[in-house]
mmCIF file of C-alpha atoms and ligand atoms in Angstrom:
data_model
loop_
_atom_site.group_PDB
_atom_site.id
_atom_site.type_symbol
_atom_site.label_atom_id
_atom_site.label_comp_id
_atom_site.label_asym_id
_atom_site.label_seq_id
_atom_site.Cartn_x
_atom_site.Cartn_y
_atom_site.Cartn_z
ATOM 1 C CA UNK M 91 -16.403 -62.244 -77.395
ATOM 2 C CA UNK M 92 -13.433 -63.542 -75.034
ATOM 3 C CA UNK M 93 -11.667 -65.429 -77.942
ATOM 4 C CA UNK M 94 -11.844 -62.357 -79.971
ATOM 5 C CA UNK M 95 -10.388 -60.215 -77.128
ATOM 6 C CA UNK M 96 -7.523 -62.451 -76.504
ATOM 7 C CA UNK M 97 -6.507 -62.838 -80.579
ATOM 8 C CA UNK M 98 -6.993 -58.619 -80.345
ATOM 9 C CA UNK M 99 -4.827 -57.768 -77.518
ATOM 10 C CA UNK M 100 -4.787 -54.597 -75.796
ATOM 11 C CA UNK M 101 -5.456 -51.714 -78.519
ATOM 12 C CA UNK M 102 -6.767 -48.359 -77.541
ATOM 13 C CA UNK M 103 -9.367 -48.925 -80.327
ATOM 14 C CA UNK M 104 -11.395 -51.740 -81.989
ATOM 15 C CA UNK M 105 -9.606 -53.184 -85.061
ATOM 16 C CA UNK M 106 -11.586 -51.743 -87.773
ATOM 17 C CA UNK M 107 -12.394 -53.310 -90.995
ATOM 18 C CA UNK M 108 -13.730 -51.219 -93.784
ATOM 19 C CA UNK M 109 -16.207 -53.463 -96.167
ATOM 20 C CA UNK M 110 -18.047 -52.283 -98.976
ATOM 21 C CA UNK M 111 -19.606 -53.417 -102.588
ATOM 22 C CA UNK M 112 -18.611 -51.163 -105.668
ATOM 23 C CA UNK M 113 -19.383 -51.379 -109.289
ATOM 24 C CA UNK M 114 -15.847 -51.307 -111.166
ATOM 25 C CA UNK M 115 -16.203 -47.458 -111.363
ATOM 26 C CA UNK M 116 -15.838 -47.249 -107.772
ATOM 27 C CA UNK M 117 -19.828 -46.373 -107.074
ATOM 28 C CA UNK M 118 -21.412 -47.739 -104.138
ATOM 29 C CA UNK M 119 -24.704 -46.636 -104.767
ATOM 30 C CA UNK M 120 -26.150 -44.933 -107.990
ATOM 31 C CA UNK M 121 -27.347 -41.113 -108.192
ATOM 32 C CA UNK M 122 -30.864 -42.164 -107.258
ATOM 33 C CA UNK M 123 -29.270 -44.079 -104.159
ATOM 34 C CA UNK M 124 -30.108 -47.559 -105.403
ATOM 35 C CA UNK M 125 -27.083 -49.915 -104.201
ATOM 36 C CA UNK M 126 -28.052 -53.586 -104.791
ATOM 37 C CA UNK M 127 -24.380 -54.265 -106.064
ATOM 38 C CA UNK M 128 -23.165 -57.652 -104.170
ATOM 39 C CA UNK M 129 -24.097 -61.045 -105.792
ATOM 40 C CA UNK M 130 -25.511 -63.840 -103.421
ATOM 41 C CA UNK M 131 -22.258 -65.364 -102.403
ATOM 42 C CA UNK M 132 -20.487 -61.727 -101.492
ATOM 43 C CA UNK M 133 -23.483 -61.129 -99.318
ATOM 44 C CA UNK M 134 -23.086 -64.360 -97.655
ATOM 45 C CA UNK M 135 -19.191 -63.547 -97.125
ATOM 46 C CA UNK M 136 -20.365 -60.046 -95.688
ATOM 47 C CA UNK M 137 -22.652 -61.885 -93.008
ATOM 48 C CA UNK M 138 -19.662 -64.185 -92.121
ATOM 49 C CA UNK M 139 -17.595 -61.175 -91.313
ATOM 50 C CA UNK M 140 -20.614 -59.757 -89.584
ATOM 51 C CA UNK M 141 -20.659 -62.706 -87.316
ATOM 52 C CA UNK M 142 -17.045 -62.228 -86.596
ATOM 53 C CA UNK M 143 -17.267 -58.880 -85.559
ATOM 54 C CA UNK M 144 -18.250 -57.613 -82.096
ATOM 55 C CA UNK M 145 -19.675 -54.208 -83.611
ATOM 56 C CA UNK M 146 -20.979 -53.063 -87.144
ATOM 57 C CA UNK M 147 -20.891 -48.880 -87.826
ATOM 58 C CA UNK M 148 -22.706 -47.025 -90.217
ATOM 59 C CA UNK M 149 -23.455 -43.613 -91.110
ATOM 60 C CA UNK M 150 -26.498 -41.717 -90.695
ATOM 61 C CA UNK M 151 -27.530 -41.331 -94.399
ATOM 62 C CA UNK M 152 -26.856 -45.130 -94.693
ATOM 63 C CA UNK M 153 -29.707 -45.742 -91.927
ATOM 64 C CA UNK M 154 -32.071 -43.124 -93.980
ATOM 65 C CA UNK M 155 -31.437 -44.507 -97.234
ATOM 66 C CA UNK M 156 -31.144 -48.214 -97.007
ATOM 67 C CA UNK M 157 -32.840 -49.012 -93.598
ATOM 68 C CA UNK M 158 -30.343 -51.898 -93.029
ATOM 69 C CA UNK M 159 -30.992 -54.216 -89.782
ATOM 70 C CA UNK M 160 -27.148 -54.818 -89.753
ATOM 71 C CA UNK M 161 -27.733 -58.015 -88.093
ATOM 72 C CA UNK M 162 -26.360 -61.497 -89.283
ATOM 73 C CA UNK M 163 -29.333 -62.874 -91.247
ATOM 74 C CA UNK M 164 -28.176 -64.446 -94.554
ATOM 75 C CA UNK M 165 -26.611 -67.453 -93.090
ATOM 76 C CA UNK M 166 -27.452 -69.538 -89.504
ATOM 77 C CA UNK M 167 -26.826 -67.662 -86.494
ATOM 78 C CA UNK M 168 -27.996 -66.945 -82.970
ATOM 79 C CA UNK M 169 -29.176 -63.914 -81.483
ATOM 80 C CA UNK M 170 -25.884 -63.479 -79.559
ATOM 81 C CA UNK M 171 -24.097 -63.659 -83.206
ATOM 82 C CA UNK M 172 -25.133 -60.052 -83.605
ATOM 83 C CA UNK M 173 -22.764 -57.577 -83.602
ATOM 84 C CA UNK M 174 -23.585 -54.019 -81.568
ATOM 85 C CA UNK M 175 -25.143 -51.691 -84.199
ATOM 86 C CA UNK M 176 -23.502 -48.435 -84.306
ATOM 87 C CA UNK M 177 -24.868 -45.131 -86.027
ATOM 88 C CA UNK M 178 -22.511 -41.967 -86.380
ATOM 89 C CA UNK M 179 -25.726 -39.629 -86.211
ATOM 90 C CA UNK M 180 -24.572 -36.038 -85.356
ATOM 91 C CA UNK M 181 -27.957 -34.639 -85.231
ATOM 92 C CA UNK M 182 -29.532 -37.486 -83.957
ATOM 93 C CA UNK M 183 -31.602 -38.273 -87.176
ATOM 94 C CA UNK M 184 -32.142 -41.717 -86.528
ATOM 95 C CA UNK M 185 -35.851 -42.524 -87.328
ATOM 96 C CA UNK M 186 -37.592 -43.894 -84.307
ATOM 97 C CA UNK M 187 -38.981 -46.803 -86.867
ATOM 98 C CA UNK M 188 -35.993 -47.582 -88.109
ATOM 99 C CA UNK M 189 -34.807 -51.285 -88.242
ATOM 100 C CA UNK M 190 -31.528 -50.557 -86.469
ATOM 101 C CA UNK M 191 -33.778 -49.808 -83.428
ATOM 102 C CA UNK M 192 -35.505 -53.126 -83.454
ATOM 103 C CA UNK M 193 -34.863 -55.637 -80.323
ATOM 104 C CA UNK M 194 -32.555 -57.893 -82.426
ATOM 105 C CA UNK M 195 -29.472 -56.499 -81.359
ATOM 106 C CA UNK M 196 -28.085 -53.639 -78.866
ATOM 107 C CA UNK M 197 -27.488 -50.439 -80.426
ATOM 108 C CA UNK M 198 -25.245 -47.399 -79.717
ATOM 109 C CA UNK M 199 -26.115 -44.157 -81.412
ATOM 110 C CA UNK M 200 -23.544 -41.334 -81.164
ATOM 111 C CA UNK M 201 -24.363 -37.859 -81.649
ATOM 112 C CA UNK M 202 -23.063 -34.901 -80.997
ATOM 113 C CA UNK M 203 -23.416 -31.635 -79.182
ATOM 114 C CA UNK M 204 -25.701 -30.439 -81.826
ATOM 115 C CA UNK M 205 -28.433 -33.136 -81.275
ATOM 116 C CA UNK M 206 -31.746 -32.125 -79.993
ATOM 117 C CA UNK M 207 -32.239 -33.068 -76.578
ATOM 118 C CA UNK M 208 -36.059 -34.073 -77.121
ATOM 119 C CA UNK M 209 -34.627 -36.503 -79.828
ATOM 120 C CA UNK M 210 -31.808 -37.887 -77.771
ATOM 121 C CA UNK M 211 -34.189 -38.563 -74.822
ATOM 122 C CA UNK M 212 -36.236 -40.802 -77.663
ATOM 123 C CA UNK M 213 -33.835 -42.166 -78.985
ATOM 124 C CA UNK M 214 -32.761 -43.344 -75.062
ATOM 125 C CA UNK M 215 -35.498 -45.507 -74.843
ATOM 126 C CA UNK M 216 -34.373 -47.772 -77.881
ATOM 127 C CA UNK M 217 -30.693 -47.445 -77.783
ATOM 128 C CA UNK M 218 -27.629 -46.432 -75.792
ATOM 129 C CA UNK M 219 -26.927 -43.008 -76.969
ATOM 130 C CA UNK M 220 -23.235 -41.408 -76.297
ATOM 131 C CA UNK M 221 -22.847 -37.467 -76.973
ATOM 132 C CA UNK M 222 -19.473 -37.284 -78.476
ATOM 133 C CA UNK M 223 -18.178 -33.937 -80.162
ATOM 134 C CA UNK M 224 -19.240 -30.396 -81.089
ATOM 135 C CA UNK M 225 -20.446 -30.367 -84.445
ATOM 136 C CA UNK M 226 -19.797 -33.964 -85.865
ATOM 137 C CA UNK M 227 -19.569 -37.148 -83.857
ATOM 138 C CA UNK M 228 -15.746 -37.238 -82.306
ATOM 139 C CA UNK M 229 -14.737 -40.688 -84.224
ATOM 140 C CA UNK M 230 -11.160 -41.131 -81.912
ATOM 141 C CA UNK M 231 -13.729 -40.771 -78.806
ATOM 142 C CA UNK M 232 -16.004 -43.084 -80.184
ATOM 143 C CA UNK M 233 -13.437 -45.503 -81.116
ATOM 144 C CA UNK M 234 -12.219 -45.719 -77.356
ATOM 145 C CA UNK M 235 -15.634 -45.717 -76.188
ATOM 146 C CA UNK M 236 -16.699 -48.863 -78.035
ATOM 147 C CA UNK M 237 -13.210 -50.729 -77.056
ATOM 148 C CA UNK M 238 -14.205 -49.891 -73.332
ATOM 149 C CA UNK M 239 -17.543 -51.335 -74.115
ATOM 150 C CA UNK M 240 -15.543 -54.492 -75.115
ATOM 151 C CA UNK M 241 -16.118 -53.951 -78.960
ATOM 152 C CA UNK M 242 -12.532 -54.923 -80.260
ATOM 153 C CA UNK M 243 -13.415 -55.758 -83.774
ATOM 154 C CA UNK M 244 -15.666 -53.494 -85.879
ATOM 155 C CA UNK M 245 -16.856 -53.453 -89.060
ATOM 156 C CA UNK M 246 -17.501 -50.483 -90.967
ATOM 157 C CA UNK M 247 -20.171 -50.665 -93.280
ATOM 158 C CA UNK M 248 -20.102 -47.130 -94.751
ATOM 159 C CA UNK M 249 -21.338 -44.789 -96.239
ATOM 160 C CA UNK M 250 -19.034 -42.911 -98.591
ATOM 161 C CA UNK M 251 -18.724 -39.804 -96.099
ATOM 162 C CA UNK M 252 -18.058 -41.846 -92.579
ATOM 163 C CA UNK M 253 -15.517 -43.965 -94.975
ATOM 164 C CA UNK M 254 -13.725 -40.954 -95.569
ATOM 165 C CA UNK M 255 -13.540 -39.528 -92.265
ATOM 166 C CA UNK M 256 -12.765 -42.824 -90.576
ATOM 167 C CA UNK M 257 -9.864 -43.544 -93.021
ATOM 168 C CA UNK M 258 -8.391 -39.909 -92.818
ATOM 169 C CA UNK M 259 -8.290 -40.162 -89.127
ATOM 170 C CA UNK M 260 -6.279 -43.394 -89.197
ATOM 171 C CA UNK M 261 -8.965 -45.231 -87.744
ATOM 172 C CA UNK M 262 -9.500 -47.968 -90.486
ATOM 173 C CA UNK M 263 -7.059 -51.158 -90.227
ATOM 174 C CA UNK M 264 -8.509 -53.422 -93.463
ATOM 175 C CA UNK M 265 -10.525 -52.490 -96.545
ATOM 176 C CA UNK M 266 -11.892 -55.316 -98.415
ATOM 177 C CA UNK M 267 -13.918 -54.649 -101.490
ATOM 178 C CA UNK M 268 -16.127 -56.457 -103.805
ATOM 179 C CA UNK M 269 -16.106 -55.310 -107.194
ATOM 180 C CA UNK M 270 -18.953 -56.413 -109.167
ATOM 181 C CA UNK M 271 -18.785 -56.155 -113.037
ATOM 182 C CA UNK M 272 -20.981 -53.217 -113.612
ATOM 183 C CA UNK M 273 -20.314 -49.755 -114.512
ATOM 184 C CA UNK M 274 -23.053 -47.112 -113.879
ATOM 185 C CA UNK M 275 -21.382 -43.739 -114.041
ATOM 186 C CA UNK M 276 -22.666 -40.486 -112.689
ATOM 187 C CA UNK M 277 -21.008 -37.543 -110.949
ATOM 188 C CA UNK M 278 -23.363 -37.561 -108.322
ATOM 189 C CA UNK M 279 -23.612 -41.217 -107.563
ATOM 190 C CA UNK M 280 -21.856 -42.230 -103.905
ATOM 191 C CA UNK M 281 -18.184 -43.498 -104.445
ATOM 192 C CA UNK M 282 -16.180 -45.772 -101.921
ATOM 193 C CA UNK M 283 -15.048 -42.948 -100.362
ATOM 194 C CA UNK M 284 -16.238 -39.190 -100.633
ATOM 195 C CA UNK M 285 -15.461 -36.716 -98.150
ATOM 196 C CA UNK M 286 -13.453 -33.536 -99.103
ATOM 197 C CA UNK M 287 -10.839 -36.045 -100.323
ATOM 198 C CA UNK M 288 -6.600 -35.284 -100.041
ATOM 199 C CA UNK M 289 -5.315 -32.678 -102.766
ATOM 200 C CA UNK M 290 -2.276 -34.516 -103.258
ATOM 201 C CA UNK M 291 -1.544 -38.483 -104.290
ATOM 202 C CA UNK M 292 1.098 -38.032 -101.543
ATOM 203 C CA UNK M 293 -1.684 -37.593 -99.123
ATOM 204 C CA UNK M 294 -3.517 -40.851 -100.214
ATOM 205 C CA UNK M 295 -4.198 -43.531 -97.859
ATOM 206 C CA UNK M 296 -1.708 -46.506 -98.651
ATOM 207 C CA UNK M 297 -2.883 -50.004 -98.802
ATOM 208 C CA UNK M 298 -1.015 -53.064 -99.439
ATOM 209 C CA UNK M 299 -2.917 -56.170 -101.274
ATOM 210 C CA UNK M 300 -3.168 -59.361 -99.110
ATOM 211 C CA UNK M 301 -5.742 -61.376 -100.740
ATOM 212 C CA UNK M 302 -7.794 -61.337 -103.883
ATOM 213 C CA UNK M 303 -10.478 -64.110 -105.128
ATOM 214 C CA UNK M 304 -13.447 -64.425 -107.125
ATOM 215 C CA UNK M 305 -17.134 -65.218 -105.627
ATOM 216 C CA UNK M 306 -19.501 -65.713 -108.740
ATOM 217 C CA UNK M 307 -19.353 -62.973 -110.869
ATOM 218 C CA UNK M 308 -17.677 -60.749 -108.170
ATOM 219 C CA UNK M 309 -13.889 -59.968 -107.029
ATOM 220 C CA UNK M 310 -12.907 -59.728 -103.850
ATOM 221 C CA UNK M 311 -10.559 -57.533 -102.766
ATOM 222 C CA UNK M 312 -8.599 -57.131 -99.263
ATOM 223 C CA UNK M 313 -5.945 -54.884 -98.576
ATOM 224 C CA UNK M 314 -4.323 -53.735 -95.305
ATOM 225 C CA UNK M 315 -4.179 -50.319 -94.464
ATOM 226 C CA UNK M 316 -0.442 -48.757 -94.246
ATOM 227 C CA UNK M 317 -0.164 -45.836 -91.745
HETATM 228 N N1 NAD J 491 -22.340 -50.448 -101.560
HETATM 229 C C1 NAD J 491 -22.160 -50.818 -100.452
HETATM 230 O O1 NAD J 491 -21.259 -51.182 -99.894
HETATM 231 C C2 NAD J 491 -22.786 -49.505 -99.398
HETATM 232 C C3 NAD J 491 -22.486 -49.702 -98.112
HETATM 233 C C4 NAD J 491 -23.011 -48.763 -96.642
HETATM 234 C C5 NAD J 491 -23.663 -47.362 -97.680
HETATM 235 N N2 NAD J 491 -23.778 -47.363 -98.978
HETATM 236 C C6 NAD J 491 -24.638 -46.449 -99.840
HETATM 237 O O2 NAD J 491 -24.034 -45.041 -99.436
HETATM 238 C C7 NAD J 491 -24.922 -44.173 -99.275
HETATM 239 C C8 NAD J 491 -24.814 -43.253 -98.042
HETATM 240 O O3 NAD J 491 -23.538 -42.593 -97.684
HETATM 241 P P1 NAD J 491 -23.342 -41.163 -97.352
HETATM 242 O O4 NAD J 491 -21.837 -40.721 -98.003
HETATM 243 O O5 NAD J 491 -24.315 -40.482 -97.969
HETATM 244 O O6 NAD J 491 -23.662 -41.438 -95.839
HETATM 245 P P2 NAD J 491 -23.123 -42.041 -94.714
HETATM 246 O O7 NAD J 491 -23.790 -43.292 -94.754
HETATM 247 O O8 NAD J 491 -21.693 -41.839 -94.830
HETATM 248 O O9 NAD J 491 -23.487 -40.948 -93.445
HETATM 249 C C9 NAD J 491 -22.835 -39.720 -93.423
HETATM 250 C C10 NAD J 491 -23.420 -38.792 -92.252
HETATM 251 O O10 NAD J 491 -23.031 -39.541 -91.132
HETATM 252 C C11 NAD J 491 -22.975 -38.537 -90.239
HETATM 253 N N3 NAD J 491 -21.937 -38.174 -89.285
HETATM 254 C C12 NAD J 491 -21.453 -38.002 -88.085
HETATM 255 N N4 NAD J 491 -20.156 -38.073 -87.256
HETATM 256 C C13 NAD J 491 -19.741 -37.883 -88.737
HETATM 257 C C14 NAD J 491 -18.113 -37.848 -88.748
HETATM 258 N N5 NAD J 491 -17.229 -37.821 -88.184
HETATM 259 N N6 NAD J 491 -17.755 -37.872 -90.222
HETATM 260 C C15 NAD J 491 -18.200 -38.388 -91.251
HETATM 261 N N7 NAD J 491 -19.724 -38.546 -91.295
HETATM 262 C C16 NAD J 491 -20.534 -38.435 -89.740
HETATM 263 C C17 NAD J 491 -23.138 -37.417 -90.711
HETATM 264 O O11 NAD J 491 -24.587 -36.753 -90.655
HETATM 265 C C18 NAD J 491 -22.739 -37.733 -92.292
HETATM 266 O O12 NAD J 491 -23.692 -36.403 -93.142
HETATM 267 C C19 NAD J 491 -26.393 -44.731 -99.777
HETATM 268 O O13 NAD J 491 -26.703 -44.604 -100.666
HETATM 269 C C20 NAD J 491 -25.952 -46.405 -99.482
HETATM 270 O O14 NAD J 491 -26.649 -47.038 -100.007
HETATM 271 C C21 NAD J 491 -23.367 -48.402 -99.890
HETATM 272 N N1 HJL J 492 -21.443 -55.338 -99.119
HETATM 273 C C1 HJL J 492 -22.682 -54.561 -99.416
HETATM 274 N N2 HJL J 492 -23.263 -55.094 -100.660
HETATM 275 C C2 HJL J 492 -24.127 -54.381 -101.263
HETATM 276 O O1 HJL J 492 -24.661 -54.802 -102.353
HETATM 277 C C3 HJL J 492 -24.846 -53.235 -100.511
HETATM 278 N N3 HJL J 492 -25.685 -52.806 -101.007
HETATM 279 C C4 HJL J 492 -24.085 -53.099 -99.259
HETATM 280 N N4 HJL J 492 -24.983 -52.067 -98.407
HETATM 281 C C5 HJL J 492 -24.582 -52.073 -96.870
HETATM 282 C C6 HJL J 492 -25.718 -51.382 -96.320
HETATM 283 O O2 HJL J 492 -25.214 -51.101 -95.051
HETATM 284 C C7 HJL J 492 -27.100 -51.998 -96.398
HETATM 285 O O3 HJL J 492 -27.902 -51.251 -96.083
HETATM 286 C C8 HJL J 492 -27.194 -53.505 -95.687
HETATM 287 O O4 HJL J 492 -26.439 -54.410 -96.343
HETATM 288 C C9 HJL J 492 -28.300 -54.146 -96.091
HETATM 289 O O5 HJL J 492 -29.385 -54.414 -95.123
HETATM 290 P P1 HJL J 492 -29.095 -55.491 -94.078
HETATM 291 O O6 HJL J 492 -28.418 -55.034 -92.712
HETATM 292 O O7 HJL J 492 -28.454 -56.666 -94.462
HETATM 293 O O8 HJL J 492 -30.573 -55.438 -93.380
HETATM 294 N N5 HJL J 492 -23.214 -54.078 -98.752
#
């Protein structure tokens, strides 16, 4: 942790890396929410990245649909390698039996003022709950809190809605995508970035390609975000 702190210096928020796996047509899940996209080699890359990060964040829909552990479990690791798990969960919908609430790693659940107090109290027994924002989680405030907690490098693992919010608020520094050689189509399938989107190409988030390589059948693309 100290080493990462020294490298990343004194930002007001963590350094954020958005990582995802998508099909060639940009889908991160099918219309029925199937999302087995990465090949085994890519999953190893993902777990190495998880190990390098102090925190890992997902949106509540990803928790409800995939029930991920968000720990380092595909490579050799010890409990202290697990990043702090962070869930953006405006209405405190995290199921009490969700795997992100197990005791393998600490968990932060960010809720908004819309969250029911009764559920918040239950979640507090299993996680650190932060109330930030009126309707939705205030992501800028959340980033500041995470930084204060010593999270200097944060991996953003989706889904599409949270990816858009984080990108459009200028909170993402890098985008790393695994492009799998598959096409699934479907206007209702989840894409890498959904949300309301921008109206004009001028408004698009601009990226600079830094690295590309293949891992098994997959193509890995690594970009820096230019703000
Ligand atoms: N292939 C991949 O790499 C990958 C990675 C992660 C998720 N997924 C897939 O993505 C799908 C879920 O994506 P999604 O877009 O439905 O949901 P999501 O996981 O992005 O969660 C969105 C929810 O987060 C909550 N939230 C709280 N504050 C927010 C804010 N400020 N901005 C945005 N959201 C906020 C809201 O309740 C919102 O509905 C699943 O099917 C999952 O399998 C795929
Ligand atoms: N890189 C990547 N490739 C995929 O093919 C895929 N489906 C995900 N999805 C991310 C999501 O957060 C998943 O739910 C967890 O990657 C799986 O759960 P674990 O945390 O490992 O238990 N991510």
